[in-house]
């Protein structure tokens, strides 16, 4: 039975010692916080970003996974800090990892963790080793009652080692700073997941601060905005090599045919201090962006995502039942250092700063949604103009509404109204004189698009000459595109004519189209 001296204040003299924290805490940290094996890769990339790296290399072999970076490395004291648990000297406002647990994320997925590093200001390289397999063996023996409960301090003292890096270990990095993390004898589940390059690429694109593909038209604009407004931060490029396969570069994919980005710095209305940076690109086509996995917005802290692209949807409005959200792609960079991610990185810890951020996002997303909605309504009228139907407004009014949408978007490039059109709309507004058929089928000059109401009225008269005039004004090349316009003709006639008259008129129009097409082929 335990006996202890009782102090005058009534408390017992039972000091906290090494045996009060068991080694199983490592399993709790690794198992509870890193349920996805790829989260382990994210943690080591996070350390690379904190080390100001710009390039990360991941090599996957049968017996090891190696993650290297060109960051500023660690000196001896920093390497000792790295093995401490829940103790970190990192600044929460400027660095990603600050909880002091990420280095232990791989505890359950490999037998040995080795970190070799050389600091920017030094010439010597150092090595830190964690014998995770041995620690897990000790924990298991204690569970079976073969040994006494295992103290965390004891296993760290016995199974972690810091030394100078042997000359051969630093091979491949003859000079300059670097850090290389080696996970030896990884579990099959971890190794197979990291080795699936497509899945790893998709994960990294949606999680870590990858640089943009050089093929992305607006990459330079977005890079400059991030470099200007997000302090002490680098976008990174990741190269993956699996076995003997060639290197594969992973960057954010190039999304095509987007309107130039809207870039906004959201500030606290009371203090004027920056809260978040947002960039947003709207699809030129009147639909959701493709591919689907880049639709919507990622919310990031120091470049690392909070949740996925559905997380930001909660701040979006309900115009069109929220269908406009996937018409955008973009990112939100949280700049307020007092806004802290949860340990799971799927939300933020409760605070007044968090609520302020959410309110600013609702307001800004409201602006983006209104702009997309105005443009959508204008494009509907453009589509009607393109097929000769009666729009709600004539062309000048449509362009005015497009200009309003452009002002709401406030894009990085000064756009004219017609530059907010999609491909079909651009052809409509660039149409000058009405198009005419080949000489063998020439008819009276058609009615121009500047008079849409007149077009629609004459179309309903079921006069073949008026129908021909309407067809000539469509934004197509006669006769090359005549087959493409048949569906437009059918839809227009169905809307404007009574059913009986429609059938006869449709037959006449189709005959005319076929004649023009044959004449065109003969030429």
mmCIF file of N, CA, C and O in Angstrom, residues 142-219:
data_model
loop_
_atom_site.group_PDB
_atom_site.id
_atom_site.type_symbol
_atom_site.label_atom_id
_atom_site.label_comp_id
_atom_site.label_asym_id
_atom_site.label_seq_id
_atom_site.Cartn_x
_atom_site.Cartn_y
_atom_site.Cartn_z
ATOM 1 N N UNK A 142 4.165 -4.516 -22.317
ATOM 2 C CA UNK A 142 3.548 -3.984 -21.098
ATOM 3 C C UNK A 142 2.067 -4.340 -21.050
ATOM 4 O O UNK A 142 1.520 -4.662 -19.991
ATOM 5 N N UNK A 143 1.393 -4.298 -22.188
ATOM 6 C CA UNK A 143 -0.029 -4.658 -22.237
ATOM 7 C C UNK A 143 -0.227 -6.123 -21.863
ATOM 8 O O UNK A 143 -1.229 -6.480 -21.243
ATOM 9 N N UNK A 144 0.713 -6.963 -22.252
ATOM 10 C CA UNK A 144 0.596 -8.396 -21.953
ATOM 11 C C UNK A 144 1.078 -8.724 -20.546
ATOM 12 O O UNK A 144 1.030 -9.884 -20.126
ATOM 13 N N UNK A 145 1.507 -7.725 -19.819
ATOM 14 C CA UNK A 145 1.959 -7.939 -18.453
ATOM 15 C C UNK A 145 3.347 -8.514 -18.336
ATOM 16 O O UNK A 145 3.744 -8.965 -17.257
ATOM 17 N N UNK A 146 4.095 -8.538 -19.422
ATOM 18 C CA UNK A 146 5.439 -9.115 -19.394
ATOM 19 C C UNK A 146 6.451 -8.160 -18.776
ATOM 20 O O UNK A 146 7.487 -8.590 -18.270
ATOM 21 N N UNK A 147 6.175 -6.872 -18.855
ATOM 22 C CA UNK A 147 7.046 -5.866 -18.244
ATOM 23 C C UNK A 147 6.169 -4.830 -17.566
ATOM 24 O O UNK A 147 4.945 -4.776 -17.783
ATOM 25 N N UNK A 148 6.778 -3.981 -16.758
ATOM 26 C CA UNK A 148 6.036 -2.906 -16.105
ATOM 27 C C UNK A 148 5.565 -1.888 -17.147
ATOM 28 O O UNK A 148 6.112 -1.805 -18.253
ATOM 29 N N UNK A 149 4.534 -1.088 -16.807
ATOM 30 C CA UNK A 149 4.085 -0.033 -17.729
ATOM 31 C C UNK A 149 5.259 0.822 -18.189
ATOM 32 O O UNK A 149 6.186 1.126 -17.423
ATOM 33 N N UNK A 150 5.213 1.197 -19.443
ATOM 34 C CA UNK A 150 6.339 1.882 -20.076
ATOM 35 C C UNK A 150 6.140 3.387 -20.006
ATOM 36 O O UNK A 150 5.102 3.914 -20.416
ATOM 37 N N UNK A 151 7.146 4.075 -19.502
ATOM 38 C CA UNK A 151 7.104 5.523 -19.400
ATOM 39 C C UNK A 151 7.476 6.159 -20.743
ATOM 40 O O UNK A 151 8.403 5.713 -21.421
ATOM 41 N N UNK A 152 6.770 7.202 -21.118
ATOM 42 C CA UNK A 152 7.084 7.925 -22.348
ATOM 43 C C UNK A 152 8.511 8.467 -22.294
ATOM 44 O O UNK A 152 9.273 8.356 -23.271
ATOM 45 N N UNK A 153 8.884 9.059 -21.167
ATOM 46 C CA UNK A 153 10.217 9.629 -21.050
ATOM 47 C C UNK A 153 11.299 8.550 -21.197
ATOM 48 O O UNK A 153 12.333 8.782 -21.822
ATOM 49 N N UNK A 154 11.030 7.376 -20.650
ATOM 50 C CA UNK A 154 12.017 6.305 -20.738
ATOM 51 C C UNK A 154 12.237 5.842 -22.181
ATOM 52 O O UNK A 154 13.371 5.631 -22.617
ATOM 53 N N UNK A 155 11.143 5.661 -22.925
ATOM 54 C CA UNK A 155 11.304 5.163 -24.294
ATOM 55 C C UNK A 155 11.932 6.230 -25.198
ATOM 56 O O UNK A 155 12.713 5.912 -26.104
ATOM 57 N N UNK A 156 11.604 7.506 -24.959
ATOM 58 C CA UNK A 156 12.233 8.548 -25.757
ATOM 59 C C UNK A 156 13.728 8.624 -25.471
ATOM 60 O O UNK A 156 14.545 8.850 -26.370
ATOM 61 N N UNK A 157 14.062 8.431 -24.214
ATOM 62 C CA UNK A 157 15.479 8.460 -23.832
ATOM 63 C C UNK A 157 16.235 7.283 -24.428
ATOM 64 O O UNK A 157 17.389 7.399 -24.845
ATOM 65 N N UNK A 158 15.564 6.128 -24.478
ATOM 66 C CA UNK A 158 16.240 4.905 -24.908
ATOM 67 C C UNK A 158 16.188 4.688 -26.418
ATOM 68 O O UNK A 158 17.131 4.140 -27.002
ATOM 69 N N UNK A 159 15.120 5.128 -27.062
ATOM 70 C CA UNK A 159 14.905 4.757 -28.468
ATOM 71 C C UNK A 159 14.914 5.939 -29.437
ATOM 72 O O UNK A 159 14.479 5.793 -30.579
ATOM 73 N N UNK A 160 15.369 7.092 -28.997
ATOM 74 C CA UNK A 160 15.625 8.192 -29.929
ATOM 75 C C UNK A 160 17.068 8.630 -29.761
ATOM 76 O O UNK A 160 17.569 8.686 -28.638
ATOM 77 N N UNK A 161 17.737 8.937 -30.872
ATOM 78 C CA UNK A 161 19.161 9.261 -30.835
ATOM 79 C C UNK A 161 19.465 10.416 -31.787
ATOM 80 O O UNK A 161 18.950 10.462 -32.910
ATOM 81 N N UNK A 162 20.308 11.323 -31.351
ATOM 82 C CA UNK A 162 20.797 12.411 -32.190
ATOM 83 C C UNK A 162 22.304 12.270 -32.335
ATOM 84 O O UNK A 162 23.017 12.045 -31.348
ATOM 85 N N UNK A 163 22.791 12.389 -33.578
ATOM 86 C CA UNK A 163 24.225 12.234 -33.833
ATOM 87 C C UNK A 163 24.607 13.058 -35.058
ATOM 88 O O UNK A 163 23.743 13.588 -35.770
ATOM 89 N N UNK A 164 25.908 13.165 -35.306
ATOM 90 C CA UNK A 164 26.357 13.714 -36.580
ATOM 91 C C UNK A 164 25.947 12.744 -37.680
ATOM 92 O O UNK A 164 25.984 11.523 -37.499
ATOM 93 N N UNK A 165 25.565 13.302 -38.798
ATOM 94 C CA UNK A 165 25.172 12.444 -39.908
ATOM 95 C C UNK A 165 26.406 11.853 -40.560
ATOM 96 O O UNK A 165 27.341 12.590 -40.899
ATOM 97 N N UNK A 166 26.474 10.524 -40.733
ATOM 98 C CA UNK A 166 27.604 9.936 -41.449
ATOM 99 C C UNK A 166 27.715 10.544 -42.847
ATOM 100 O O UNK A 166 26.715 10.951 -43.445
ATOM 101 N N UNK A 167 28.911 10.609 -43.349
ATOM 102 C CA UNK A 167 29.135 11.244 -44.650
ATOM 103 C C UNK A 167 28.249 10.642 -45.735
ATOM 104 O O UNK A 167 27.697 11.351 -46.575
ATOM 105 N N UNK A 168 28.076 9.350 -45.712
ATOM 106 C CA UNK A 168 27.265 8.706 -46.739
ATOM 107 C C UNK A 168 25.791 9.031 -46.640
ATOM 108 O O UNK A 168 25.074 9.018 -47.636
ATOM 109 N N UNK A 169 25.323 9.326 -45.429
ATOM 110 C CA UNK A 169 23.902 9.598 -45.224
ATOM 111 C C UNK A 169 23.498 10.910 -45.893
ATOM 112 O O UNK A 169 22.375 11.062 -46.389
ATOM 113 N N UNK A 170 24.426 11.882 -45.918
ATOM 114 C CA UNK A 170 24.128 13.180 -46.529
ATOM 115 C C UNK A 170 24.421 13.191 -48.027
ATOM 116 O O UNK A 170 24.370 14.242 -48.659
ATOM 117 N N UNK A 171 24.705 12.029 -48.583
ATOM 118 C CA UNK A 171 24.999 11.947 -50.009
ATOM 119 C C UNK A 171 23.794 12.446 -50.817
ATOM 120 O O UNK A 171 22.652 12.170 -50.501
ATOM 121 N N UNK A 172 24.058 13.172 -51.852
ATOM 122 C CA UNK A 172 22.990 13.757 -52.649
ATOM 123 C C UNK A 172 22.730 15.202 -52.278
ATOM 124 O O UNK A 172 22.054 15.915 -52.998
ATOM 125 N N UNK A 173 23.259 15.626 -51.126
ATOM 126 C CA UNK A 173 23.161 17.020 -50.699
ATOM 127 C C UNK A 173 24.554 17.488 -50.280
ATOM 128 O O UNK A 173 24.824 17.734 -49.113
ATOM 129 N N UNK A 174 25.471 17.597 -51.240
ATOM 130 C CA UNK A 174 26.862 17.916 -50.891
ATOM 131 C C UNK A 174 27.038 19.305 -50.293
ATOM 132 O O UNK A 174 28.014 19.562 -49.595
ATOM 133 N N UNK A 175 26.111 20.205 -50.569
ATOM 134 C CA UNK A 175 26.222 21.562 -50.022
ATOM 135 C C UNK A 175 24.836 22.157 -49.884
ATOM 136 O O UNK A 175 23.868 21.690 -50.481
ATOM 137 N N UNK A 176 24.728 23.208 -49.081
ATOM 138 C CA UNK A 176 23.444 23.872 -48.904
ATOM 139 C C UNK A 176 22.591 23.203 -47.845
ATOM 140 O O UNK A 176 22.845 22.082 -47.402
ATOM 141 N N UNK A 177 21.558 23.906 -47.434
ATOM 142 C CA UNK A 177 20.664 23.394 -46.393
ATOM 143 C C UNK A 177 19.641 22.432 -46.981
ATOM 144 O O UNK A 177 19.265 22.538 -48.147
ATOM 145 N N UNK A 178 19.188 21.502 -46.162
ATOM 146 C CA UNK A 178 18.179 20.531 -46.597
ATOM 147 C C UNK A 178 17.652 19.794 -45.372
ATOM 148 O O UNK A 178 18.242 19.833 -44.287
ATOM 149 N N UNK A 179 16.552 19.094 -45.562
ATOM 150 C CA UNK A 179 16.047 18.132 -44.575
ATOM 151 C C UNK A 179 15.523 16.923 -45.341
ATOM 152 O O UNK A 179 14.804 17.074 -46.337
ATOM 153 N N UNK A 180 15.872 15.733 -44.881
ATOM 154 C CA UNK A 180 15.403 14.507 -45.506
ATOM 155 C C UNK A 180 14.806 13.606 -44.445
ATOM 156 O O UNK A 180 15.466 13.263 -43.458
ATOM 157 N N UNK A 181 13.561 13.234 -44.644
ATOM 158 C CA UNK A 181 12.835 12.361 -43.711
ATOM 159 C C UNK A 181 12.710 10.987 -44.352
ATOM 160 O O UNK A 181 12.181 10.847 -45.453
ATOM 161 N N UNK A 182 13.187 9.958 -43.665
ATOM 162 C CA UNK A 182 13.149 8.597 -44.191
ATOM 163 C C UNK A 182 12.304 7.725 -43.275
ATOM 164 O O UNK A 182 12.612 7.583 -42.081
ATOM 165 N N UNK A 183 11.259 7.116 -43.822
ATOM 166 C CA UNK A 183 10.404 6.191 -43.083
ATOM 167 C C UNK A 183 10.750 4.777 -43.548
ATOM 168 O O UNK A 183 10.416 4.388 -44.671
ATOM 169 N N UNK A 184 11.411 4.037 -42.686
ATOM 170 C CA UNK A 184 11.897 2.711 -43.065
ATOM 171 C C UNK A 184 10.891 1.619 -42.689
ATOM 172 O O UNK A 184 10.228 1.689 -41.650
ATOM 173 N N UNK A 185 10.840 0.589 -43.548
ATOM 174 C CA UNK A 185 9.933 -0.542 -43.370
ATOM 175 C C UNK A 185 8.508 -0.055 -43.096
ATOM 176 O O UNK A 185 7.906 -0.384 -42.066
ATOM 177 N N UNK A 186 7.931 0.714 -44.018
ATOM 178 C CA UNK A 186 6.572 1.228 -43.812
ATOM 179 C C UNK A 186 5.540 0.110 -43.898
ATOM 180 O O UNK A 186 5.786 -0.948 -44.498
ATOM 181 N N UNK A 187 4.388 0.333 -43.309
ATOM 182 C CA UNK A 187 3.303 -0.640 -43.405
ATOM 183 C C UNK A 187 2.846 -0.719 -44.861
ATOM 184 O O UNK A 187 2.986 0.233 -45.637
ATOM 185 N N UNK A 188 2.268 -1.836 -45.208
ATOM 186 C CA UNK A 188 1.816 -2.025 -46.585
ATOM 187 C C UNK A 188 0.735 -1.011 -46.947
ATOM 188 O O UNK A 188 0.724 -0.469 -48.062
ATOM 189 N N UNK A 189 -0.163 -0.741 -46.011
ATOM 190 C CA UNK A 189 -1.241 0.213 -46.283
ATOM 191 C C UNK A 189 -0.682 1.599 -46.583
ATOM 192 O O UNK A 189 -1.088 2.253 -47.551
ATOM 193 N N UNK A 190 0.280 2.042 -45.762
ATOM 194 C CA UNK A 190 0.868 3.365 -45.976
ATOM 195 C C UNK A 190 1.636 3.412 -47.290
ATOM 196 O O UNK A 190 1.475 4.340 -48.097
ATOM 197 N N UNK A 191 2.452 2.405 -47.534
ATOM 198 C CA UNK A 191 3.280 2.400 -48.732
ATOM 199 C C UNK A 191 2.433 2.376 -50.005
ATOM 200 O O UNK A 191 2.737 3.065 -50.991
ATOM 201 N N UNK A 192 1.352 1.583 -49.987
ATOM 202 C CA UNK A 192 0.515 1.483 -51.182
ATOM 203 C C UNK A 192 -0.248 2.781 -51.437
ATOM 204 O O UNK A 192 -0.426 3.193 -52.589
ATOM 205 N N UNK A 193 -0.690 3.438 -50.374
ATOM 206 C CA UNK A 193 -1.422 4.698 -50.553
ATOM 207 C C UNK A 193 -0.508 5.790 -51.100
ATOM 208 O O UNK A 193 -0.884 6.528 -52.011
ATOM 209 N N UNK A 194 0.686 5.917 -50.566
ATOM 210 C CA UNK A 194 1.617 6.933 -51.056
ATOM 211 C C UNK A 194 2.061 6.610 -52.478
ATOM 212 O O UNK A 194 2.307 7.513 -53.283
ATOM 213 N N UNK A 195 2.138 5.326 -52.797
ATOM 214 C CA UNK A 195 2.598 4.913 -54.118
ATOM 215 C C UNK A 195 1.571 5.073 -55.217
ATOM 216 O O UNK A 195 1.901 4.920 -56.402
ATOM 217 N N UNK A 196 0.314 5.360 -54.887
ATOM 218 C CA UNK A 196 -0.715 5.626 -55.899
ATOM 219 C C UNK A 196 -0.638 7.105 -56.280
ATOM 220 O O UNK A 196 -1.228 7.963 -55.626
ATOM 221 N N UNK A 197 0.085 7.397 -57.335
ATOM 222 C CA UNK A 197 0.418 8.783 -57.645
ATOM 223 C C UNK A 197 -0.821 9.625 -57.928
ATOM 224 O O UNK A 197 -0.899 10.788 -57.512
ATOM 225 N N UNK A 198 -1.800 9.079 -58.612
ATOM 226 C CA UNK A 198 -3.012 9.857 -58.909
ATOM 227 C C UNK A 198 -3.731 10.258 -57.627
ATOM 228 O O UNK A 198 -4.161 11.405 -57.468
ATOM 229 N N UNK A 199 -3.857 9.284 -56.701
ATOM 230 C CA UNK A 199 -4.530 9.582 -55.433
ATOM 231 C C UNK A 199 -3.700 10.547 -54.590
ATOM 232 O O UNK A 199 -4.242 11.469 -53.966
ATOM 233 N N UNK A 200 -2.382 10.351 -54.565
ATOM 234 C CA UNK A 200 -1.509 11.252 -53.825
ATOM 235 C C UNK A 200 -1.569 12.659 -54.406
ATOM 236 O O UNK A 200 -1.638 13.653 -53.668
ATOM 237 N N UNK A 201 -1.570 12.756 -55.721
ATOM 238 C CA UNK A 201 -1.637 14.064 -56.383
ATOM 239 C C UNK A 201 -2.925 14.788 -56.028
ATOM 240 O O UNK A 201 -2.914 15.980 -55.685
ATOM 241 N N UNK A 202 -4.058 14.069 -56.111
ATOM 242 C CA UNK A 202 -5.346 14.689 -55.778
ATOM 243 C C UNK A 202 -5.367 15.155 -54.326
ATOM 244 O O UNK A 202 -5.894 16.235 -54.012
ATOM 245 N N UNK A 203 -4.776 14.370 -53.444
ATOM 246 C CA UNK A 203 -4.726 14.739 -52.026
ATOM 247 C C UNK A 203 -3.889 15.996 -51.825
ATOM 248 O O UNK A 203 -4.291 16.927 -51.121
ATOM 249 N N UNK A 204 -2.706 16.035 -52.430
ATOM 250 C CA UNK A 204 -1.822 17.175 -52.245
ATOM 251 C C UNK A 204 -2.407 18.443 -52.858
ATOM 252 O O UNK A 204 -2.282 19.532 -52.287
ATOM 253 N N UNK A 205 -3.063 18.323 -54.006
ATOM 254 C CA UNK A 205 -3.683 19.493 -54.641
ATOM 255 C C UNK A 205 -4.723 20.122 -53.721
ATOM 256 O O UNK A 205 -4.865 21.347 -53.658
ATOM 257 N N UNK A 206 -5.437 19.285 -52.986
ATOM 258 C CA UNK A 206 -6.506 19.791 -52.123
ATOM 259 C C UNK A 206 -6.057 20.041 -50.685
ATOM 260 O O UNK A 206 -6.879 20.377 -49.840
ATOM 261 N N UNK A 207 -4.758 19.903 -50.414
ATOM 262 C CA UNK A 207 -4.311 19.976 -49.025
ATOM 263 C C UNK A 207 -3.146 20.925 -48.800
ATOM 264 O O UNK A 207 -3.187 21.765 -47.902
ATOM 265 N N UNK A 208 -2.078 20.801 -49.585
ATOM 266 C CA UNK A 208 -0.847 21.554 -49.315
ATOM 267 C C UNK A 208 -0.730 22.724 -50.289
ATOM 268 O O UNK A 208 -1.405 22.768 -51.328
ATOM 269 N N UNK A 209 0.140 23.701 -49.994
ATOM 270 C CA UNK A 209 0.236 24.910 -50.838
ATOM 271 C C UNK A 209 1.057 24.685 -52.096
ATOM 272 O O UNK A 209 2.173 25.200 -52.250
ATOM 273 N N UNK A 210 0.506 23.938 -53.032
ATOM 274 C CA UNK A 210 1.208 23.671 -54.279
ATOM 275 C C UNK A 210 1.245 24.912 -55.160
ATOM 276 O O UNK A 210 0.290 25.702 -55.203
ATOM 277 N N UNK A 211 2.338 25.047 -55.893
ATOM 278 C CA UNK A 211 2.432 26.101 -56.893
ATOM 279 C C UNK A 211 1.466 25.789 -58.036
ATOM 280 O O UNK A 211 0.960 24.664 -58.162
ATOM 281 N N UNK A 212 1.232 26.785 -58.878
ATOM 282 C CA UNK A 212 0.312 26.629 -59.997
ATOM 283 C C UNK A 212 1.058 26.143 -61.231
ATOM 284 O O UNK A 212 2.232 26.466 -61.438
ATOM 285 N N UNK A 213 0.371 25.378 -62.052
ATOM 286 C CA UNK A 213 0.934 24.964 -63.323
ATOM 287 C C UNK A 213 1.258 26.197 -64.159
ATOM 288 O O UNK A 213 0.508 27.175 -64.167
ATOM 289 N N UNK A 214 2.372 26.147 -64.873
ATOM 290 C CA UNK A 214 2.726 27.259 -65.756
ATOM 291 C C UNK A 214 1.724 27.408 -66.889
ATOM 292 O O UNK A 214 1.677 28.460 -67.548
ATOM 293 N N UNK A 215 0.917 26.376 -67.123
ATOM 294 C CA UNK A 215 -0.110 26.444 -68.164
ATOM 295 C C UNK A 215 -1.369 27.163 -67.698
ATOM 296 O O UNK A 215 -2.254 27.433 -68.507
ATOM 297 N N UNK A 216 -1.458 27.461 -66.416
ATOM 298 C CA UNK A 216 -2.610 28.198 -65.894
ATOM 299 C C UNK A 216 -2.470 29.657 -66.295
ATOM 300 O O UNK A 216 -1.518 30.339 -65.913
ATOM 301 N N UNK A 217 -3.409 30.136 -67.068
ATOM 302 C CA UNK A 217 -3.321 31.467 -67.676
ATOM 303 C C UNK A 217 -3.113 32.581 -66.657
ATOM 304 O O UNK A 217 -2.421 33.565 -66.914
ATOM 305 N N UNK A 218 -3.711 32.423 -65.475
ATOM 306 C CA UNK A 218 -3.674 33.494 -64.474
ATOM 307 C C UNK A 218 -2.701 33.205 -63.337
ATOM 308 O O UNK A 218 -2.785 33.828 -62.277
ATOM 309 N N UNK A 219 -1.776 32.255 -63.561
ATOM 310 C CA UNK A 219 -0.859 31.845 -62.495
ATOM 311 C C UNK A 219 -0.039 33.014 -61.970
ATOM 312 O O UNK A 219 0.104 33.196 -60.748
#
